[in-house]
mmCIF file of C-alpha atoms and ligand atoms in Angstrom:
data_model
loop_
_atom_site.group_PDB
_atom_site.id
_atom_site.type_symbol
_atom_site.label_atom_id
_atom_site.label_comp_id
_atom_site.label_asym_id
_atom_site.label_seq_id
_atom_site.Cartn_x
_atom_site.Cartn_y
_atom_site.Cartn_z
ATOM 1 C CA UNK A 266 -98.658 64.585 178.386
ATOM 2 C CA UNK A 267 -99.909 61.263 177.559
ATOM 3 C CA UNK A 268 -97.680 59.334 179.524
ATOM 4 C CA UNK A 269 -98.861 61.434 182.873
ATOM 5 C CA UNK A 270 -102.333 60.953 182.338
ATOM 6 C CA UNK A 271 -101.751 57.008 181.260
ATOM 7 C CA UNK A 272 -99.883 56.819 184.714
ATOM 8 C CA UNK A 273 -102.002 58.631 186.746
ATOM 9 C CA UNK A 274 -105.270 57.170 185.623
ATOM 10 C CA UNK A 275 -103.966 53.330 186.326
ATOM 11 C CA UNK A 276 -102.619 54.853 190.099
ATOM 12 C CA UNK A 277 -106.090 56.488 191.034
ATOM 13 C CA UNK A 278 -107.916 53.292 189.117
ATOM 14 C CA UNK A 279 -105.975 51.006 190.766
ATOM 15 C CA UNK A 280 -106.265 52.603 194.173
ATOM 16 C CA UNK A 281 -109.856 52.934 194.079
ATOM 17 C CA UNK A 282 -110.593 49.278 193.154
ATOM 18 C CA UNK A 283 -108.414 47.923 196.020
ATOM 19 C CA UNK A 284 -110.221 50.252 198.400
ATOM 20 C CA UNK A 285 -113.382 48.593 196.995
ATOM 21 C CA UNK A 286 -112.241 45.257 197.518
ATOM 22 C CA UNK A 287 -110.583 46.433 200.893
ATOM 23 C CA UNK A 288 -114.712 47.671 202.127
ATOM 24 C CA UNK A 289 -116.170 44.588 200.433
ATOM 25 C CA UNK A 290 -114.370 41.998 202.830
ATOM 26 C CA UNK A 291 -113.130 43.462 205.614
ATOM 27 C CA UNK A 292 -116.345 45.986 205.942
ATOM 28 C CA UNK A 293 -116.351 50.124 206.357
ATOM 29 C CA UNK A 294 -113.102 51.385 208.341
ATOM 30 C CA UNK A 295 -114.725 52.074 212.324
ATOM 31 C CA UNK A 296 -112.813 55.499 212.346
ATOM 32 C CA UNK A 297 -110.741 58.064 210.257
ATOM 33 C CA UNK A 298 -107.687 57.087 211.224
ATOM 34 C CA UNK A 299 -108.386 53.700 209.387
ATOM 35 C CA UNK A 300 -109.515 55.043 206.339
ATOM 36 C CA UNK A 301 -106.801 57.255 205.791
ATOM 37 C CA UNK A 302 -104.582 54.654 206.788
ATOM 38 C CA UNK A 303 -106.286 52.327 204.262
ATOM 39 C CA UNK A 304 -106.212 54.854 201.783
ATOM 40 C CA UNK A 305 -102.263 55.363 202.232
ATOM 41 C CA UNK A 306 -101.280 51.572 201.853
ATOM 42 C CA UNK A 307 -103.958 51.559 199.180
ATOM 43 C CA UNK A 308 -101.726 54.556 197.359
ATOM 44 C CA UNK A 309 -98.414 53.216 197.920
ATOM 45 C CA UNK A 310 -99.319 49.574 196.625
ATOM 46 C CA UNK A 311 -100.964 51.482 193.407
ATOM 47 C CA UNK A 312 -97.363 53.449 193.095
ATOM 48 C CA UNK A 313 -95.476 50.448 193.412
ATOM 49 C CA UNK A 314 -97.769 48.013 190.829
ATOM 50 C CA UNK A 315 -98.099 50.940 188.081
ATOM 51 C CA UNK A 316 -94.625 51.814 188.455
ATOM 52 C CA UNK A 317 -92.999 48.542 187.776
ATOM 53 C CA UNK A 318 -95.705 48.235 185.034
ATOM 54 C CA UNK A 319 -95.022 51.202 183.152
ATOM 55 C CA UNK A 320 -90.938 50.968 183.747
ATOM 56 C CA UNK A 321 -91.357 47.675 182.331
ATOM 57 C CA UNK A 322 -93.464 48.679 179.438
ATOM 58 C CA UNK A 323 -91.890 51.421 178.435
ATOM 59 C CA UNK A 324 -88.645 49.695 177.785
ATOM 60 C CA UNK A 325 -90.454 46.175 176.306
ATOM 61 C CA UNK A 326 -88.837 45.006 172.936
ATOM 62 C CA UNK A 327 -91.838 43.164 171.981
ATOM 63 C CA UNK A 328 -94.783 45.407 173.260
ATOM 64 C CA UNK A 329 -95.981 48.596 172.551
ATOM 65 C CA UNK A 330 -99.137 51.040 173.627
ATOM 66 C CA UNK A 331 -99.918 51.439 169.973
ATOM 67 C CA UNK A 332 -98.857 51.759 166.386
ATOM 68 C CA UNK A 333 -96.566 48.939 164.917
ATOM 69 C CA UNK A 334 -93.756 47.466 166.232
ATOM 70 C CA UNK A 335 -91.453 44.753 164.740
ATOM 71 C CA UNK A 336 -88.843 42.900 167.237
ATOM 72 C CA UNK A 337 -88.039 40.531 164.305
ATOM 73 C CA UNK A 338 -89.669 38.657 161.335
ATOM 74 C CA UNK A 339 -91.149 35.822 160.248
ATOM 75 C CA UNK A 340 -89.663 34.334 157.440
ATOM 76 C CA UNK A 341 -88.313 30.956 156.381
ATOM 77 C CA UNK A 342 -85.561 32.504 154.386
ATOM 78 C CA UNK A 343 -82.314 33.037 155.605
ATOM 79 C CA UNK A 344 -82.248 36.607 155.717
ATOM 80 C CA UNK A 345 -81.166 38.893 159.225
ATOM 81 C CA UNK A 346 -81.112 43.100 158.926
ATOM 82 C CA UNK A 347 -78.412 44.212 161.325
ATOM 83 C CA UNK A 348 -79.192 47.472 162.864
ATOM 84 C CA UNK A 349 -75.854 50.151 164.293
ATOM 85 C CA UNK A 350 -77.388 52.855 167.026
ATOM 86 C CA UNK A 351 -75.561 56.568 167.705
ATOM 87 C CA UNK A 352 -73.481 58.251 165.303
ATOM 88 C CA UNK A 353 -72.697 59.252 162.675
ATOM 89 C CA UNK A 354 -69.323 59.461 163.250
ATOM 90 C CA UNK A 355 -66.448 60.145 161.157
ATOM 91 C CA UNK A 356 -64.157 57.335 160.612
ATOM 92 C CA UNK A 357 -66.271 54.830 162.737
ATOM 93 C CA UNK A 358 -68.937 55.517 159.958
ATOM 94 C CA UNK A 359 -66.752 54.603 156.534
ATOM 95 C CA UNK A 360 -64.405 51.788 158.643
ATOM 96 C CA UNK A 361 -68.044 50.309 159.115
ATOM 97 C CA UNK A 362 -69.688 50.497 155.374
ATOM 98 C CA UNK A 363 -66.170 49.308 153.976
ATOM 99 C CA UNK A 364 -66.705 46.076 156.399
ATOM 100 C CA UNK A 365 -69.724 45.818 154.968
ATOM 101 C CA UNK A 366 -68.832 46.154 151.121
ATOM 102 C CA UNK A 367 -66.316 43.323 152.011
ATOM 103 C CA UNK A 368 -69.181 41.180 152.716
ATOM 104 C CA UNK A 369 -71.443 42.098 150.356
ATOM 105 C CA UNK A 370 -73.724 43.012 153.286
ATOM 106 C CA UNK A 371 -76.804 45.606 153.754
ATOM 107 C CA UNK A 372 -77.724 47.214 157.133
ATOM 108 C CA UNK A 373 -79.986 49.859 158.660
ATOM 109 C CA UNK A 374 -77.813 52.784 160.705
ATOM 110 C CA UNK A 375 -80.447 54.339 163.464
ATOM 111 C CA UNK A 376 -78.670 58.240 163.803
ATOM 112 C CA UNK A 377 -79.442 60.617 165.587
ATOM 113 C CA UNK A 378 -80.478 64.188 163.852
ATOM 114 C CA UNK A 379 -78.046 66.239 166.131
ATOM 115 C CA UNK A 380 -74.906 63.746 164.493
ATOM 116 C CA UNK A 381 -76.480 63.688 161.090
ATOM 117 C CA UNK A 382 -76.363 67.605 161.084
ATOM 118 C CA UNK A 383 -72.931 67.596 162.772
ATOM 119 C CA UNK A 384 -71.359 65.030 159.691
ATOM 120 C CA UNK A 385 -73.201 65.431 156.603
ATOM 121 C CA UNK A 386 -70.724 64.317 155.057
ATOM 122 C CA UNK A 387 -71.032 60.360 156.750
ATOM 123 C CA UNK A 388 -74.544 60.682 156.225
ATOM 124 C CA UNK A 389 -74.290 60.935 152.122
ATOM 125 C CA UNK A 390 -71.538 57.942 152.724
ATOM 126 C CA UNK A 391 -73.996 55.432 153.949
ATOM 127 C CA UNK A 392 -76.677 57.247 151.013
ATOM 128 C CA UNK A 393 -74.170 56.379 148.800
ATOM 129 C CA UNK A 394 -73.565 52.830 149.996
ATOM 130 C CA UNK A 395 -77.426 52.255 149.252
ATOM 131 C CA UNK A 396 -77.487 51.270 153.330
ATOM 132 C CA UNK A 397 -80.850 52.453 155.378
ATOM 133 C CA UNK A 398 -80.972 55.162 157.454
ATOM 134 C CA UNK A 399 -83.544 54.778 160.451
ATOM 135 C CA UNK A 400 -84.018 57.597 163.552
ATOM 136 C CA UNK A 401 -82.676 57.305 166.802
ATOM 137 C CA UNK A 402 -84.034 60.859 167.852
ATOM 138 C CA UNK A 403 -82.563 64.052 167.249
ATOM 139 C CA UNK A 404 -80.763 64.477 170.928
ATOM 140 C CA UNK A 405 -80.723 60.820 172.421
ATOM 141 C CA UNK A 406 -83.559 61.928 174.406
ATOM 142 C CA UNK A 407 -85.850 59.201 175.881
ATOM 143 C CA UNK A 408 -88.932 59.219 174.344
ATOM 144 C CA UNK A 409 -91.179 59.047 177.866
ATOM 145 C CA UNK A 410 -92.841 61.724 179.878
ATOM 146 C CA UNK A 411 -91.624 64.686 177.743
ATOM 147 C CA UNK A 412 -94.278 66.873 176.074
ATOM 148 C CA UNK A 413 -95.932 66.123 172.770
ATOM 149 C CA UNK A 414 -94.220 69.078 171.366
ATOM 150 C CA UNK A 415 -91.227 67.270 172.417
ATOM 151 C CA UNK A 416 -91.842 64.204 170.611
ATOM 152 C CA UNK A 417 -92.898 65.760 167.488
ATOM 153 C CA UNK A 418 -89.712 68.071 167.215
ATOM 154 C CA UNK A 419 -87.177 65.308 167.868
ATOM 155 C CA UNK A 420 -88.427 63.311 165.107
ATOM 156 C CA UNK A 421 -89.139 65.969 162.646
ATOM 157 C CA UNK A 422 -85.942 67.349 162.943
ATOM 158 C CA UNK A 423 -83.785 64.437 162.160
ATOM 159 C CA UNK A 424 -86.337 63.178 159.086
ATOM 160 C CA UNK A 425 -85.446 66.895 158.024
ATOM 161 C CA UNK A 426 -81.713 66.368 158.131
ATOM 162 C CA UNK A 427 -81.882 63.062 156.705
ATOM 163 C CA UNK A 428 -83.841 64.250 153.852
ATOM 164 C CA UNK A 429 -81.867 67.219 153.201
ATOM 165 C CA UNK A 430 -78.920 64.948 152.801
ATOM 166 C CA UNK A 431 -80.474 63.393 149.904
ATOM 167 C CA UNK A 432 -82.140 60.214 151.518
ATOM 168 C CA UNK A 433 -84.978 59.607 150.345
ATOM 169 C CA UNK A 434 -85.904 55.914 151.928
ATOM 170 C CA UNK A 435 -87.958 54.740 154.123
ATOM 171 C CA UNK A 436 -87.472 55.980 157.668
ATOM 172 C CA UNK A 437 -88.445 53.768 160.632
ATOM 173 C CA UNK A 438 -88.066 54.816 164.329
ATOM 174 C CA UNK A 439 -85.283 53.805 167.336
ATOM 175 C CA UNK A 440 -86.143 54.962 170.316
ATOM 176 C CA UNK A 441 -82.963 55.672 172.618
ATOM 177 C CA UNK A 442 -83.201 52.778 175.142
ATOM 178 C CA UNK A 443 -85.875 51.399 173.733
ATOM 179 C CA UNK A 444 -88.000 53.907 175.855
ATOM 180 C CA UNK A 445 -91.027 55.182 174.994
ATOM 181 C CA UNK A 446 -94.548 54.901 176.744
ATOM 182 C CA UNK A 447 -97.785 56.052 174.927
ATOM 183 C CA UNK A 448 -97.166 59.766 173.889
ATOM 184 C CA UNK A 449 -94.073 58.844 171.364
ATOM 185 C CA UNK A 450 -96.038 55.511 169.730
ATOM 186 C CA UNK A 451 -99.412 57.843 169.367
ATOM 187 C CA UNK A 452 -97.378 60.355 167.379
ATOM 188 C CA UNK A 453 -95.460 57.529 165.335
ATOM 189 C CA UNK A 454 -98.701 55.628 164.822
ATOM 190 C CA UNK A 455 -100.385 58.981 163.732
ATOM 191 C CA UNK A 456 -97.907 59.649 161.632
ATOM 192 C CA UNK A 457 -97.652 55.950 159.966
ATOM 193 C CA UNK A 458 -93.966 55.337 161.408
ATOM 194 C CA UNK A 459 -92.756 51.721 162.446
ATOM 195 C CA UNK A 460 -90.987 51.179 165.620
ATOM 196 C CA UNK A 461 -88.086 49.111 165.265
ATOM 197 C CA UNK A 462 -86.734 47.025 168.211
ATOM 198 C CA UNK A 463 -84.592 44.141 167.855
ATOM 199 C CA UNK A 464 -84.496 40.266 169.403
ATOM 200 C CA UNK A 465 -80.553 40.302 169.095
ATOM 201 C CA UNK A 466 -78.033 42.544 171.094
ATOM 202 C CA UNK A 467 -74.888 41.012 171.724
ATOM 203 C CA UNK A 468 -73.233 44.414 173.030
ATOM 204 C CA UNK A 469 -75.977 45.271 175.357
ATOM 205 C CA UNK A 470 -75.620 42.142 177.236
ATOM 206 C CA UNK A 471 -72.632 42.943 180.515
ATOM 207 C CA UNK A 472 -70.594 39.890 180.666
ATOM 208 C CA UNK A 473 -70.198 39.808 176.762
ATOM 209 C CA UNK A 474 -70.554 43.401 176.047
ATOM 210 C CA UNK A 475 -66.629 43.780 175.583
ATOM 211 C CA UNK A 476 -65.682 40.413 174.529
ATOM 212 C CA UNK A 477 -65.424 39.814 170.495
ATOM 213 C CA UNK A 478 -65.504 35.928 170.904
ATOM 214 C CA UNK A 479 -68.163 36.216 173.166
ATOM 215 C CA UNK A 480 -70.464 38.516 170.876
ATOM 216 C CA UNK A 481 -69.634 36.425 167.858
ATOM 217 C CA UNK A 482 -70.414 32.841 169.455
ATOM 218 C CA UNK A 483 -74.154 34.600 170.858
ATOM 219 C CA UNK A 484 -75.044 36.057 167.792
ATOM 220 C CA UNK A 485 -74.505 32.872 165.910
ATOM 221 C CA UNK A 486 -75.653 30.537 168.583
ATOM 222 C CA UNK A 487 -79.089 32.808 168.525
ATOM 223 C CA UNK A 488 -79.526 33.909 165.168
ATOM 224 C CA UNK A 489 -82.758 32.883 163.285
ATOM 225 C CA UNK A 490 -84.071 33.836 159.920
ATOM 226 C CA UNK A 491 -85.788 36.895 160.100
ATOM 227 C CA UNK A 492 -83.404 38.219 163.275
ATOM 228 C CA UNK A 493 -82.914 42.002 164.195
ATOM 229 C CA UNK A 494 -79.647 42.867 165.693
ATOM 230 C CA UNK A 495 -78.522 45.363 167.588
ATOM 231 C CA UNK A 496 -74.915 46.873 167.712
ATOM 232 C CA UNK A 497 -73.150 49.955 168.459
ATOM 233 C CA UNK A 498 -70.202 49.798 166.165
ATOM 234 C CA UNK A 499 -70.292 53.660 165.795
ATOM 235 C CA UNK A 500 -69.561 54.884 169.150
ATOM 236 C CA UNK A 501 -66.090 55.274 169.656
ATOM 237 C CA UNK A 502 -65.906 52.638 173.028
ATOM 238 C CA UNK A 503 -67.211 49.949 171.483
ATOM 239 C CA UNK A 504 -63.644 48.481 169.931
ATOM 240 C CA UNK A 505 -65.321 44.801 170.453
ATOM 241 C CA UNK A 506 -68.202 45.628 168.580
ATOM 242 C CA UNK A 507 -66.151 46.836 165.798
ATOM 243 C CA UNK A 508 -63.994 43.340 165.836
ATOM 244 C CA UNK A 509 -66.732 41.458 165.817
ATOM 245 C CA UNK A 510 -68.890 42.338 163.150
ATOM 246 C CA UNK A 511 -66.696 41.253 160.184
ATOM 247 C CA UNK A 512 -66.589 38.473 162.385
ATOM 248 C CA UNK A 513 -70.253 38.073 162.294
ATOM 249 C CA UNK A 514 -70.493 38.825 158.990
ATOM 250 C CA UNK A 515 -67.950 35.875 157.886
ATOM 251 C CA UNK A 516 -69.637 33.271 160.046
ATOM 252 C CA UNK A 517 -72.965 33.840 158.816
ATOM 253 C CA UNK A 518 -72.531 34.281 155.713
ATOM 254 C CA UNK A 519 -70.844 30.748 155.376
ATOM 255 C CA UNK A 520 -74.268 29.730 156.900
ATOM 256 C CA UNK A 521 -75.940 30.997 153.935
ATOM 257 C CA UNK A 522 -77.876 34.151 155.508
ATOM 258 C CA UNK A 523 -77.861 37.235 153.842
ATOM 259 C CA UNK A 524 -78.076 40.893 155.823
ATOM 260 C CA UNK A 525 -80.576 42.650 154.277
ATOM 261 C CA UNK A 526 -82.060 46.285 155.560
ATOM 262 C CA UNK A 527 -84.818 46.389 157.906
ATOM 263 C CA UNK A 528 -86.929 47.415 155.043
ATOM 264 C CA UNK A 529 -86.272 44.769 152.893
ATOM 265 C CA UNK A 530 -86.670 42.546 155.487
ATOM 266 C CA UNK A 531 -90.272 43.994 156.484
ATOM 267 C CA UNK A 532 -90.722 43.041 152.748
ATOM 268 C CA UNK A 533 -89.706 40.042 152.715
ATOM 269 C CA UNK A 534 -92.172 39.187 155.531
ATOM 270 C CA UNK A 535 -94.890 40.801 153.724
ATOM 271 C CA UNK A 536 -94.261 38.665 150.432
ATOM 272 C CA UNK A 537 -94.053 35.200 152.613
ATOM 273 C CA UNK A 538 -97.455 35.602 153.998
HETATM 274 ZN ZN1 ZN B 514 -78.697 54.980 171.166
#
């Protein structure tokens, strides 16, 4: 219930200090219809300024309430981790691993528990690959105003199917939309998890999002050393995502980078510092 008390706390805070301010230079209302009148506008205004605030924050690549969060990472070397939300899904999941094997290329798939239970099968594939699992949730669920319970349950669950299909790496944390607000961070800080977030997603962006030339020409137009990208070349609509990673993949590697998993590219951060 962190989120509700965050959110309520800056409305009431907020509210009161404008009525402050309100007193200090216009003086005391003269009757009660102007004070409750004040106190309205006074209400809405705080509804309107903490709501943007918190809508915005709670979907922010680059900041979080607490515990540590990586968008991407500094590092001279020419390394990038590229990151696949959703699934597993069977077919998607080995059509994307043997892309990768052509390319001699690492990456970090973000599942969800409730797929990971559904294909054990695709999860011991990407073991097997030596590729990184990550969480994305057990249901999808957006990680904001739900219970703590909540929270708790939806990552426990999927580090307990990932385990019990034999993974035994490290596990950082996707939320679904990139939302979560101060209840999901507290338990991933508590519980010494990394939030993951990314500084590259070609097939988020609409204009591009179906366009293989498109995606291919923005990743490498943007790409830096130390870049996180985001794809979704396991859900079954995303047929330009799929044609433009070995795409990706090519082009890059000509450039001399190398795609590494997000752990080994937390490493290599740690090691250049
Ligand atoms: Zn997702």
């Amino acid at each position: 219930m962190a989120d509700y008390a965050l959110t309520s706390i800056a409305i009431v805070a907020l509210t009161l200090v404008m009525l402050v301010i309100w007193r200090r230079v216009t003086g005391p209302s003269s009757s009660v219809v102007r004070t409750a009148g004040r106190i309205a506008l006074a209400v809405s205004l705080s509804l309107l300024v903490v709501g943007t605030g918190v809508y915005t924050l709670s979907k922010s690549r680059s900041l979080q309430t607490t515990g540590r969060l990586v968008r991407r990472v500094d590092t001279d070397r020419k390394l990038i981790a590229l990151t696949f939300d959703d699934g597993p899904t069977p077919g998607r999941t080995e059509e994307v691993l043997s892309t990768l094997r052509t390319y001699e290329a690492s990456a970090t798939f973000y599942v969800t528990g409730q797929q990971s239970a559904q294909y054990p099968r695709q999860v011991r594939e990407i073991i097997r690959a030596g590729d990184e699992l990550g969480s994305h949730t057990y249901t999808h669920r957006k990680m904001y105003f739900i219970p703590d319970a909540t929270v708790a349950e939806e990552i426990g669950r999927t580090d307990a199917v990932l385990r019990s299909a034999g993974y035994t790496g490290p596990i950082t944390f996707r939320p679904p939309g990139c939302k979560r607000l101060l209840a999901a961070p507290l338990y991933l800080d508590r519980t010494g998890r990394t939030t993951v977030t990314w500084d590259l997603e070609p097939d988020s962006i609409p204009g591009i999002a179906d366009d293989a030339d498109a995606m291919v020409d923005y990743v490498v137009d943007n790409v830096r050393p130390g870049s996180i990208v985001l794809m979704h070349v396991m859900v079954d609509s995303r047929a330009a995502s799929r044609e433009a990673l070995p795409r990706i993949l090519q082009e890059l590697s000509a450039d001399g980078y190398t795609f590494v998993t997000v752990s080994d590219l937390l490493r290599s951060r740690r090691q250049s510092e």
